XYZ file of C-alpha atoms in Angstrom:
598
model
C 5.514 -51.426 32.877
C 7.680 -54.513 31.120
C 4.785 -56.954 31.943
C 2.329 -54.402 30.264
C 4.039 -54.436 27.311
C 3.935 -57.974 27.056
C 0.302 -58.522 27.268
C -1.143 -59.571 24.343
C -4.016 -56.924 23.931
C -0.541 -54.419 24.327
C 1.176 -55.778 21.274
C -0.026 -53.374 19.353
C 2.108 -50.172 18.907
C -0.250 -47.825 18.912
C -2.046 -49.303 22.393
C 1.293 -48.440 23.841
C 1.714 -45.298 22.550
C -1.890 -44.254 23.542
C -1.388 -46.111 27.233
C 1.587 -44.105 27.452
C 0.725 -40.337 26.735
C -2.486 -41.388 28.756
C -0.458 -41.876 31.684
C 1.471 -39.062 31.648
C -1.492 -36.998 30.684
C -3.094 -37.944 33.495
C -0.461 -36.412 36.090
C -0.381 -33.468 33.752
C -3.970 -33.026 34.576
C -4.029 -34.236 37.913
C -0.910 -31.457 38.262
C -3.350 -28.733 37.249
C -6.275 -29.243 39.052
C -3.969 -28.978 42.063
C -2.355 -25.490 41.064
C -5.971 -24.579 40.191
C -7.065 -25.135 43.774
C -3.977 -23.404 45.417
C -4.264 -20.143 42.904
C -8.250 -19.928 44.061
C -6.441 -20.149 48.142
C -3.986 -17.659 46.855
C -6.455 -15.280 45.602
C -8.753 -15.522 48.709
C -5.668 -14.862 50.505
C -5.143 -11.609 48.445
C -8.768 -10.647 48.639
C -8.444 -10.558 52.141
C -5.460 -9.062 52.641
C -6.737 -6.062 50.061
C -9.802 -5.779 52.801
C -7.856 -5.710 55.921
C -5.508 -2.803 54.137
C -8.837 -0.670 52.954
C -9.350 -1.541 56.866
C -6.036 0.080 57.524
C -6.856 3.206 55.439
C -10.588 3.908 56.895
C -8.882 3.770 60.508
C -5.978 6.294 59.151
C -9.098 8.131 57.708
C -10.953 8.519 60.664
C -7.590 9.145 62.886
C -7.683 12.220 60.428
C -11.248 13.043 60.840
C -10.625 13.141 65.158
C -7.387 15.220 64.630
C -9.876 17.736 62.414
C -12.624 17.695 64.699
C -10.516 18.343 67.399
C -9.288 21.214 65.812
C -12.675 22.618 65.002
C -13.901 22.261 69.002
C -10.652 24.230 70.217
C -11.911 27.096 67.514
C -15.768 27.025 68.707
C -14.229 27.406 72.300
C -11.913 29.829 71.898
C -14.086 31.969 69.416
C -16.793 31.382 71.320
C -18.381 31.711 67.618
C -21.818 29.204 67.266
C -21.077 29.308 63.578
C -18.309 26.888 63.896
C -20.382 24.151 64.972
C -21.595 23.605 61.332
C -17.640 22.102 59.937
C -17.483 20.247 62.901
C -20.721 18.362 61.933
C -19.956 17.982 58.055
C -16.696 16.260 59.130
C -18.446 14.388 61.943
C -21.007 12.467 59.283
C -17.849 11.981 56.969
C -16.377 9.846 60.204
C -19.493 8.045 60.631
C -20.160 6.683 57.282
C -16.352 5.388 57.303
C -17.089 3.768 60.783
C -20.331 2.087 58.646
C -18.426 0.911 56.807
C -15.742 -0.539 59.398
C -15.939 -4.181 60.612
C -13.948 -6.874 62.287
C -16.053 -9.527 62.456
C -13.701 -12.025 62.420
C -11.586 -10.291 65.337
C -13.421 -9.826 68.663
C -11.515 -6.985 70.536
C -10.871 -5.262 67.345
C -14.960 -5.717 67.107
C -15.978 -4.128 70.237
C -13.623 -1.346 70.004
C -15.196 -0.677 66.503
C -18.604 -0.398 68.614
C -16.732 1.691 71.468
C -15.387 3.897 68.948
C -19.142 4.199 67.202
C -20.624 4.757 70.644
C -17.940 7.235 71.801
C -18.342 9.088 68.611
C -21.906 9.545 68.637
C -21.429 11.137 72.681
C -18.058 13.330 71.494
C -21.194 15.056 69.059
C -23.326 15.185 71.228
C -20.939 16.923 73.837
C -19.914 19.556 71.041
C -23.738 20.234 70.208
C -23.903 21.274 74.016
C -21.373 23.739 73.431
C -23.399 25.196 70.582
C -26.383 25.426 71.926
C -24.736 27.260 75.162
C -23.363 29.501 72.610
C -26.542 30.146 71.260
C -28.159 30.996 74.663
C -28.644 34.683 74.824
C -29.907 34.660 78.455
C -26.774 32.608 79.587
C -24.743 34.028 82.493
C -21.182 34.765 81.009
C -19.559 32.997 83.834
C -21.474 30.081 84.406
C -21.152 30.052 80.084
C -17.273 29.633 80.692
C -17.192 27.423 83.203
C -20.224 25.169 81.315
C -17.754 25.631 78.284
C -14.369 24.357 80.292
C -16.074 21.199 81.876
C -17.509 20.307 77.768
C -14.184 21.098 76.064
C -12.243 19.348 79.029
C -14.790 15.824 78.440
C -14.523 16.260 74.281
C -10.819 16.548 74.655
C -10.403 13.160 76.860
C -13.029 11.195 74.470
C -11.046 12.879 71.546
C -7.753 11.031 73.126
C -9.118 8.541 73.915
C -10.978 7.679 70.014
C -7.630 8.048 68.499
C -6.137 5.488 70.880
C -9.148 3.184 69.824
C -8.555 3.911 66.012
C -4.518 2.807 66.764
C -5.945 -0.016 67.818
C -7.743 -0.899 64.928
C -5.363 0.024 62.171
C -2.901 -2.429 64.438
C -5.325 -4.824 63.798
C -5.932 -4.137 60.246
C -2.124 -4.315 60.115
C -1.689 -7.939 61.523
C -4.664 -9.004 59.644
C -2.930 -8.018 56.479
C 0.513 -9.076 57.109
C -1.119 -12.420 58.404
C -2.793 -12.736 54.647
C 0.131 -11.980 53.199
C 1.858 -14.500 54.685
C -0.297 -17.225 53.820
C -0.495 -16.022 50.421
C 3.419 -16.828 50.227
C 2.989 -19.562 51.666
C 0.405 -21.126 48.998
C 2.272 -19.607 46.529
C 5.674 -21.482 48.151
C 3.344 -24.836 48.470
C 2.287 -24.943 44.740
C 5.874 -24.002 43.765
C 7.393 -27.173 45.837
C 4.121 -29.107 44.034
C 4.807 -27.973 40.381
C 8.494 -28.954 40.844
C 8.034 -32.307 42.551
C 5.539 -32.873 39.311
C 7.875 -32.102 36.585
C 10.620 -34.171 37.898
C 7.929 -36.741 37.648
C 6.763 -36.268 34.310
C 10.463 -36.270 33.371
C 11.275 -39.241 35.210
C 7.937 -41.058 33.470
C 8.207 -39.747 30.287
C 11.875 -40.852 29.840
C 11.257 -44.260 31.164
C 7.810 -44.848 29.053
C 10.586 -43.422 26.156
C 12.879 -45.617 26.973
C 10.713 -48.592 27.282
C 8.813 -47.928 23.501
C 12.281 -47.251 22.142
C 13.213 -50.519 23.633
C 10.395 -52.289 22.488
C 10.309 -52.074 18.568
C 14.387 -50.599 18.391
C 15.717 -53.710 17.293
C 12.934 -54.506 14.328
C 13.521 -50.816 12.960
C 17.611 -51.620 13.050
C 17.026 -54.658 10.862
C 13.957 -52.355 8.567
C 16.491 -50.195 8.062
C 19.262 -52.195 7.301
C 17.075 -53.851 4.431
C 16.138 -51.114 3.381
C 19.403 -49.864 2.551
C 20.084 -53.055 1.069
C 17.219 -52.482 -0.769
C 18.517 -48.941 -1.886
C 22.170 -50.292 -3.318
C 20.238 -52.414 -5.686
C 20.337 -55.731 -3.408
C 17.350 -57.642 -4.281
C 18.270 -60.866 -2.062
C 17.512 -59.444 1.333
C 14.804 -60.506 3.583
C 13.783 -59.736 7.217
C 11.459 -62.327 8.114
C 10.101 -60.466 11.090
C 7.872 -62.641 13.567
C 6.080 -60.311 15.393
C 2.550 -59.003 15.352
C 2.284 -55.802 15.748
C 2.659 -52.698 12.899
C 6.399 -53.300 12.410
C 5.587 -56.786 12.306
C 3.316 -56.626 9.395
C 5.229 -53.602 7.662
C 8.383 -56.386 7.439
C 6.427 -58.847 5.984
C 4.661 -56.418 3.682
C 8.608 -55.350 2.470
C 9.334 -58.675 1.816
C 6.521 -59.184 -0.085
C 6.953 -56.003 -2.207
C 10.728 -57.246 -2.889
C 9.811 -60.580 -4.288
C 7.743 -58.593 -6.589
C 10.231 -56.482 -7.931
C 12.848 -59.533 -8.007
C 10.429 -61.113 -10.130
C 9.509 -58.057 -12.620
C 13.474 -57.400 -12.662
C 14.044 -60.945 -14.178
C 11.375 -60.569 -16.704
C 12.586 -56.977 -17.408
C 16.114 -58.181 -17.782
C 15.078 -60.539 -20.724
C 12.845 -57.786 -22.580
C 15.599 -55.361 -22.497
C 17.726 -57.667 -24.180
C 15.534 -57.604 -27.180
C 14.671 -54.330 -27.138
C 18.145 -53.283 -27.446
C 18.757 -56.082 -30.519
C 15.554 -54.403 -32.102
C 16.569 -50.894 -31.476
C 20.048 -51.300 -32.472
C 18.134 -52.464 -36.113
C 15.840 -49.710 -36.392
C 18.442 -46.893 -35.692
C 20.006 -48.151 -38.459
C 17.160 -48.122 -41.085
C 15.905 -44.860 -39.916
C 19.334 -43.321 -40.403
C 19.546 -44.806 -44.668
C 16.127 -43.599 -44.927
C 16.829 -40.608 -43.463
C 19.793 -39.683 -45.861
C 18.312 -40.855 -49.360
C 14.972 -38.732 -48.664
C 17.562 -35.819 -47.713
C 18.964 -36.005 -51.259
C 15.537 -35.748 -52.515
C 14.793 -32.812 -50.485
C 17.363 -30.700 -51.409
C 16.441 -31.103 -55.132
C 13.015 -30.404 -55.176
C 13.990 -27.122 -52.983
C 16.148 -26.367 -56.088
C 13.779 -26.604 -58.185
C 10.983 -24.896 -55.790
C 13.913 -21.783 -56.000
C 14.004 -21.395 -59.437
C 9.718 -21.627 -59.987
C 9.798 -18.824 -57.355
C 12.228 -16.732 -58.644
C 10.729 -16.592 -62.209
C 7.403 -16.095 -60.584
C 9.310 -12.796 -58.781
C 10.730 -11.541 -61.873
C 7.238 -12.230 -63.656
C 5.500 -10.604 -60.950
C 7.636 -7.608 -60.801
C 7.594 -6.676 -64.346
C 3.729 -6.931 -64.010
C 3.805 -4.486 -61.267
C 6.520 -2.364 -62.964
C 4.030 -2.332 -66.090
C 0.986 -1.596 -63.803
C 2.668 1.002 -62.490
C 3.597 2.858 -65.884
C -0.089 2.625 -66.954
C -0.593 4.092 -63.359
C 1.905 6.973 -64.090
C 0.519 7.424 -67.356
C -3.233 7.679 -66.173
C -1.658 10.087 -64.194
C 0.086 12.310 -66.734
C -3.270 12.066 -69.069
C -5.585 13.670 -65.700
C -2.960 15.717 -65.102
C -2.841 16.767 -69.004
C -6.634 17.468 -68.786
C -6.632 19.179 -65.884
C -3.939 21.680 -67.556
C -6.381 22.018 -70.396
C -9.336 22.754 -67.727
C -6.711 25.262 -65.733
C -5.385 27.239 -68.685
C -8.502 28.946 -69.242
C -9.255 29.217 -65.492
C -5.545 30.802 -65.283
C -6.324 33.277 -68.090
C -9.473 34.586 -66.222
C -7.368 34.367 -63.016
C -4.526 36.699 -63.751
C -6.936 39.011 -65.112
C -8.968 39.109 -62.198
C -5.613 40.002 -60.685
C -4.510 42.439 -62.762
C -7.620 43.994 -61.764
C -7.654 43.741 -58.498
C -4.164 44.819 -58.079
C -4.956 48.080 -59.922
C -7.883 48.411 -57.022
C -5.399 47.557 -54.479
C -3.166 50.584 -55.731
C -6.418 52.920 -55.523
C -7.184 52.201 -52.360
C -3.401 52.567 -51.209
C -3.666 56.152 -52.651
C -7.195 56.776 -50.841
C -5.535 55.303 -47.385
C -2.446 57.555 -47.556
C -4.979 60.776 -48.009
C -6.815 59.511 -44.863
C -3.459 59.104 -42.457
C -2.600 62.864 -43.617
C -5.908 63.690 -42.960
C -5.712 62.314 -39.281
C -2.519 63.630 -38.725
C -3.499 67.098 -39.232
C -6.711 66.265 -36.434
C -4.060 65.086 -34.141
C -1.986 67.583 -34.702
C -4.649 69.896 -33.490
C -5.965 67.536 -30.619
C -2.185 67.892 -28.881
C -3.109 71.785 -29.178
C -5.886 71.612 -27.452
C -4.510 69.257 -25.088
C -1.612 71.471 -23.966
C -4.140 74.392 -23.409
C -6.489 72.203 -20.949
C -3.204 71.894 -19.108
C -2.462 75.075 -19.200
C -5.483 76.035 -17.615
C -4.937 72.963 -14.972
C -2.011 74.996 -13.747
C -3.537 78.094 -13.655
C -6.125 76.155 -11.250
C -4.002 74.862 -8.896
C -2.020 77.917 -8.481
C -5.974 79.483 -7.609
C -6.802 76.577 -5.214
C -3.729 76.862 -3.532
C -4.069 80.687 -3.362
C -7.553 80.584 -2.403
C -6.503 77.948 0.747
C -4.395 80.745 1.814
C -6.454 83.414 1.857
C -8.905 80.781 3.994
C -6.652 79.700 6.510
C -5.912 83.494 6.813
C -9.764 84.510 7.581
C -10.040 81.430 9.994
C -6.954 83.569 11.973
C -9.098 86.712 11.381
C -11.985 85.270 12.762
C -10.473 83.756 15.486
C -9.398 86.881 16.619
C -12.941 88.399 16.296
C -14.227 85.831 18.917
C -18.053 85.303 18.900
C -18.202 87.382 16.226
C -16.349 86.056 14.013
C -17.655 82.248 14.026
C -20.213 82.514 11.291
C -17.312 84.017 9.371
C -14.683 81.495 10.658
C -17.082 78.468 9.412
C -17.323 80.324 5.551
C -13.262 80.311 5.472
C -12.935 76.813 6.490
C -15.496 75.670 4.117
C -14.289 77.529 1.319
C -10.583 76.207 2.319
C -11.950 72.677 2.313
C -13.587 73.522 -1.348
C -10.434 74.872 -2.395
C -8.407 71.632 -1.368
C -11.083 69.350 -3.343
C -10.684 71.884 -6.178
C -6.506 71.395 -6.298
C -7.071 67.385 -5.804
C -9.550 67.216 -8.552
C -7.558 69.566 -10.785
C -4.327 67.527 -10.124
C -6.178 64.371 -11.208
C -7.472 66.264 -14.209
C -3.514 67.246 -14.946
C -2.377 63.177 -14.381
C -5.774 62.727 -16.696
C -4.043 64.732 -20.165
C -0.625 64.130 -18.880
C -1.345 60.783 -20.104
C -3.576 61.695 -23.085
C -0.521 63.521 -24.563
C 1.572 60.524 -23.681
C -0.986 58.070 -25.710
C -1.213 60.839 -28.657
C 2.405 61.046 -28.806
C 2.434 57.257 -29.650
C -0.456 57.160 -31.567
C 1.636 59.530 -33.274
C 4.419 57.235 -33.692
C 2.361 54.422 -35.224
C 1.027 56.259 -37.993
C 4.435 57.427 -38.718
C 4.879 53.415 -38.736
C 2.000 53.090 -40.681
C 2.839 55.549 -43.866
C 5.538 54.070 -44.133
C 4.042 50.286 -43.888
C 1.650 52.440 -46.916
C 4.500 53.576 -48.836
C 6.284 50.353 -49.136
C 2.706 48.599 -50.002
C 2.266 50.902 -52.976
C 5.533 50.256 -54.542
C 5.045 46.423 -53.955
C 1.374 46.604 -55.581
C 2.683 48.921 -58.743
C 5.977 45.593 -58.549
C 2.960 42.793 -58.201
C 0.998 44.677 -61.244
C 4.077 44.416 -63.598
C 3.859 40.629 -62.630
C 0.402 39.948 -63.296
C 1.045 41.192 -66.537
C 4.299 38.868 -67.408
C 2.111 35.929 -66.062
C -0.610 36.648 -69.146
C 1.776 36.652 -71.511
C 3.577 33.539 -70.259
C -0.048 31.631 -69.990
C -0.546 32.300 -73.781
C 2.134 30.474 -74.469
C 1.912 27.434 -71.993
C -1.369 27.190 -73.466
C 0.101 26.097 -77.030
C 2.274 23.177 -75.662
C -0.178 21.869 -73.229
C -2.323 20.600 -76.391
C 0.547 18.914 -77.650
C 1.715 17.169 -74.749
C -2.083 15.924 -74.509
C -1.698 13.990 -77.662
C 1.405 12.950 -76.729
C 0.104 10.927 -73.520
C -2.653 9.522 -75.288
C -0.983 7.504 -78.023
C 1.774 6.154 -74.951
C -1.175 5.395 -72.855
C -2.331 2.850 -75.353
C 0.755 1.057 -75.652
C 0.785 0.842 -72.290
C -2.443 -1.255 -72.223
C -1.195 -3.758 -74.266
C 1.990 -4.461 -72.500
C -0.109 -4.684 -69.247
C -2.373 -7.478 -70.469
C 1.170 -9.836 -71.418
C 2.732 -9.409 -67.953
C -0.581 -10.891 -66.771
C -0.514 -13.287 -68.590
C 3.257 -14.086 -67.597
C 2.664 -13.518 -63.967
C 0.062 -15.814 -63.749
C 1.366 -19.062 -65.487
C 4.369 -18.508 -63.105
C 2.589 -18.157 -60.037
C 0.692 -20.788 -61.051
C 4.033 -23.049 -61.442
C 5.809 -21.757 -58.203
C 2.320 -22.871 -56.249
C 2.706 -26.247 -57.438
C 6.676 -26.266 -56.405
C 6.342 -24.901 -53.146
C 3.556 -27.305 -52.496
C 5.484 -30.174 -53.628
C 8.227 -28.674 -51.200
C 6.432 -28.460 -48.197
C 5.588 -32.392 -48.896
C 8.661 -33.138 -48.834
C 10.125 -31.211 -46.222
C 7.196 -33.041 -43.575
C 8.586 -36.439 -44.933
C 11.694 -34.805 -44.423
C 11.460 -33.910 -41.085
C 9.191 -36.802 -40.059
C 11.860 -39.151 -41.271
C 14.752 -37.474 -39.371
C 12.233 -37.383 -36.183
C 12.018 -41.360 -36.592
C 16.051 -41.188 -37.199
C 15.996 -39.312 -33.737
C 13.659 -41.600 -31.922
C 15.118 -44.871 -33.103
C 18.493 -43.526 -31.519
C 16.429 -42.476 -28.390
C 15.286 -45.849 -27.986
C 18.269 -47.644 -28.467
C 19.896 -45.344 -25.907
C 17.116 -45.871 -23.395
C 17.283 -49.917 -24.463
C 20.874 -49.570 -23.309
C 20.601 -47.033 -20.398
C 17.521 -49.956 -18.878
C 20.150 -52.821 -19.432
C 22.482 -51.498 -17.800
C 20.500 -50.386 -15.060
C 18.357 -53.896 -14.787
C 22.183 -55.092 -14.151
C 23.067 -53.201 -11.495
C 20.400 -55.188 -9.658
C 22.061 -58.383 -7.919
C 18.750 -61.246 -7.990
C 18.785 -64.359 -6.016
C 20.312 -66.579 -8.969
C 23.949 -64.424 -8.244
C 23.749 -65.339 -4.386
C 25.122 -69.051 -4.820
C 28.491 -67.368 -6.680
C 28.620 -64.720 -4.135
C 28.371 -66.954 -1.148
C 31.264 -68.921 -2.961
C 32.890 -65.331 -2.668
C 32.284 -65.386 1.366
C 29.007 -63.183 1.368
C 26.452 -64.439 3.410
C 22.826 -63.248 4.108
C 21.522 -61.901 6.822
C 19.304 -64.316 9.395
C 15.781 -63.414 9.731
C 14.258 -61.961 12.637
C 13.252 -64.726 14.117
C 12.931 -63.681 18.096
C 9.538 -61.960 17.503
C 9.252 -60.513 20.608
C 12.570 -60.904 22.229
C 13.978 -57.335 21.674
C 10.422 -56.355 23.537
């Protein structure tokens, strides 16, 4: 494996690494195939130990079928009953297709007592069809019968016997068949066990050594990668590795060393611009900051004066809206002083039309009152005639109930009478059903104005409620009629002062007009000079805030110019390695074995 490495075409780290996992890929597969070909053993082995047990089962099936059929002969010869015959054969042809199905082929004894059993089987029917058919002879001699019947039960019983031994025999075999399946199958199964673990330890064993062997190989060029790299990391720009060898660490060294003098060289010239940029910096902050604080003086007065243009402007604008507003209110007062003039004839007319109507009202009061005496009296009558229907209700009943008497009393008579009697009997029980039909219906009549004089009685009680709702209306009509005619007099006079206070709002709503068109006038030249001052405002709040944004960068950038100084410095370039050498540093040798560590 060394001298592999060392081949030239095997320099290459990712040759190895491919030559490696190839290797142990190989065994991996190599590993599989041969479980593959001991499962397919295994599973023949289990195929054919699931035959030779369905084996075992058909010969424990047909050691049940004998036992039955032997049952059924000793019945057909002690019954001497042909009819018995016909079990005997349905079990017979259930025996035969499991010995069809029977075979041990690869066994020859168990073989030919498979075909002695067959042939015995097919004579032990043929022996009990005998005894059948003797049954079935009626010209038989009874003795000879019995004696033909002994002999043919005596040869099915020994054949019986001696099938069953037969059928031991072949579930024995069935049973050594299987166990001797079964015991190869474990001992596949213990072979590709012993296999698999023998592999393992030998993919362990290769993997840790091919491991062991890359780790080996490139180890010592990743310690000294590393190490400049952290070098690298601190800030130390003076380390190199200087790596011989030709593989990808190999050119990953040489490619860091590369990328180092780079940065050693964009360091130096970075250390130099920084320099300046701080000088430069350092000046601008400076102007940015004067600059800053003379244009903030001249801020702050033109907000001043920005205040002022915008309050005046506010004051202007509010006594034009506090003027607009009067002319509003007065506009208001002269539609409000016409409409008056409109309504006061409209209210004249009005409360006339009311003291009319009001007198109508009161007529029709009187009129309703008449009416609700009127229906009083009709109820008044109505309950009358009420109380007499139930009256009469009673009285009915008291018949009905009578008249059921008297009928159960003729069906008794006419009982008695016997024959005679029936025509009579069927009048009495027809007139006592008529008279129960009669007290039903008259007790729902009853129920019926029982609750007619219930509703009367409180139809009663709301025209009691409404005379008096009547009563009280009247008096407030003849109180609302008394108003009416208090109002006219009142409107006469409202009518008077509403023409004055019409004249009144005209003349104010002149001199209202006039004052509106000065606050114009006002409002607008001071909007007009609070525009300019909050435009002159915003101006120079943007220089403002531009300038202190400047003021802020300039500090940024000195910061940052300081900040990159002092981080270039922290850098140690090649120029510092003659003092520290003087100080007992030294620098690390380059790798200069190539190949050695492989």
């Amino acid at each position: 494996m060394m001298s592999l490495f060392r081949i030239s075409g095997w320099r290459d780290m990712r040759a190895r690494l491919i030559a490696s996992f190839a290797i142990v890929s190989l065994l991996l597969v190599g590993l599989a195939l041969y479980q593959f070909e001991r499962i397919d053993e295994v599973r023949s082995s289990m195929t054919e130990q699931k035959r030779e047990m369905d084996k075992r089962l058909s010969s424990a099936k047909i050691s049940q079928f004998l036992q039955e059929l032997d049952r059924l002969e000793g019945e057909l010869k002690r019954e001497n009953d042909a009819e018995r015959a016909e079990p005997f054969r349905t079990i017979h042809q259930a025996m035969e297709a499991e010995l069809s199905r029977l075979d041990f082929a690869g066994s020859t004894a168990a073989q030919e007592d498979l075909l002695a059993l067959r042939e015995k089987s097919a004579h032990y029917a043929g022996e009990v069809e005998k005894m059948a058919a003797l049954l079935l002879d009626e010209n038989a001699d009874p003795l000879e019968l019995l004696e033909q019947m002994d002999a043919l039960h005596s040869r099915t019983a020994a054949e019986n016997q001696t099938m069953l031994d037969i059928s031991g025999r072949l579930s024995a075999a069935a049973d050594r068949n299987a166990a001797a399946a079964q015991a190869r199958s474990f001992e596949r199964l213990q072979d590709t066990l012993t296999m698999t673990g023998a592999a393992a330890l030998a993919v362990i064993a290769l993997t840790a050594m091919v491991a062991f062997l890359l780790v080996r190989s490139f180890g010592g060029s990743v310690g000294r990668l590393e190490h400049a790299v952290g070098r690298l990391a601190e800030g130390d720009l003076r380390e190199r590795i200087g790596s011989g060898r030709t593989d990808e660490l190999g050119r990953l060294s040489r490619q860091f060393d590369v990328m180092v003098d780079r940065v050693h060289a964009m360091l130096q010239r970075s250390r130099g611009v920084a320099a300046s940029l701080e000088r430069q910096s350092g000046a601008f902050r400076e102007s940015a900051r004067v600059t800053a604080g003379a244009n903030e003086e001249i801020v702050r007065s033109i907000r001043d004066i920005a205040a002022g243009a915008e309050m005046q402007s506010g004051l202007s604008e509010e006594t034009r809206r506090l003027m607009d507003g009067l002319g509003a209110d007065m506009e208001a007062i002269a539609g409000l002083a016409d409409g008056m003039l409109k309504l006061r004839g409209t209210a004249v007319s009005d409360t006339r039309s009311g003291q009319q109507t009001v007198a109508r009202l009161q007529e029709t009061s009187v009129q309703t009152e008449e009416g609700i005496a009127r229906m009083f009296e009709e109820l008044e009558r109505l309950d009358g005639f009420s109380r007499q229907i139930s009256g009469i209700t009673k009285s009915m009943i008291d018949l009905s109930s009578q008249t059921h008497v008297l009928a159960l009393n003729a069906s008794i008579e006419a009982a008695q009478a016997g024959a005679y009697g029936k025509g009579f009997a069927v009048i009495a029980e027809e007139v006592r059903r008529l008279s129960s039909q009669t007290k039903d219906s008259t007790a729902v009549i009853g129920g019926l104005i029982g609750r007619l004089q219930q509703g009367m009685e409180q139809f009663r009680a709301s025209m009691e409620g409404s005379r008096s709702l009547l009563r009280e209306q009247q008096e407030q009509v003849a109180a609302t009629l008394g108003s009416f005619e208090a109002i006219g007099g009142s409107m006469t006079r409202i009518s008077a002062s509403i023409g004055e206070v019409h004249a009144q709002v005209d003349r104010t709503r002149e001199a209202c007009g006039g004052l509106r068109q000065l606050a114009a006038q006002v409002s607008g030249i001071a909007e007009s000079a609070a525009a300019a001052a909050q435009q002159v405002l915003a101006s120079g709040t943007l220089q403002d805030e531009e300038i202190r944004r400047m003021a802020l960068q300039a500090a940024d950038v000195h910061e940052l110019s300081e900040r990159l100084a002092a981080d270039i410095r922290l850098f140690l370039l090649r120029e510092e390695e003659s003092r520290e050498e003087a100080e007992g540093g030294g620098r690390a040798q380059p790798d200069g074995d190539g190949e050695a560590a492989a």
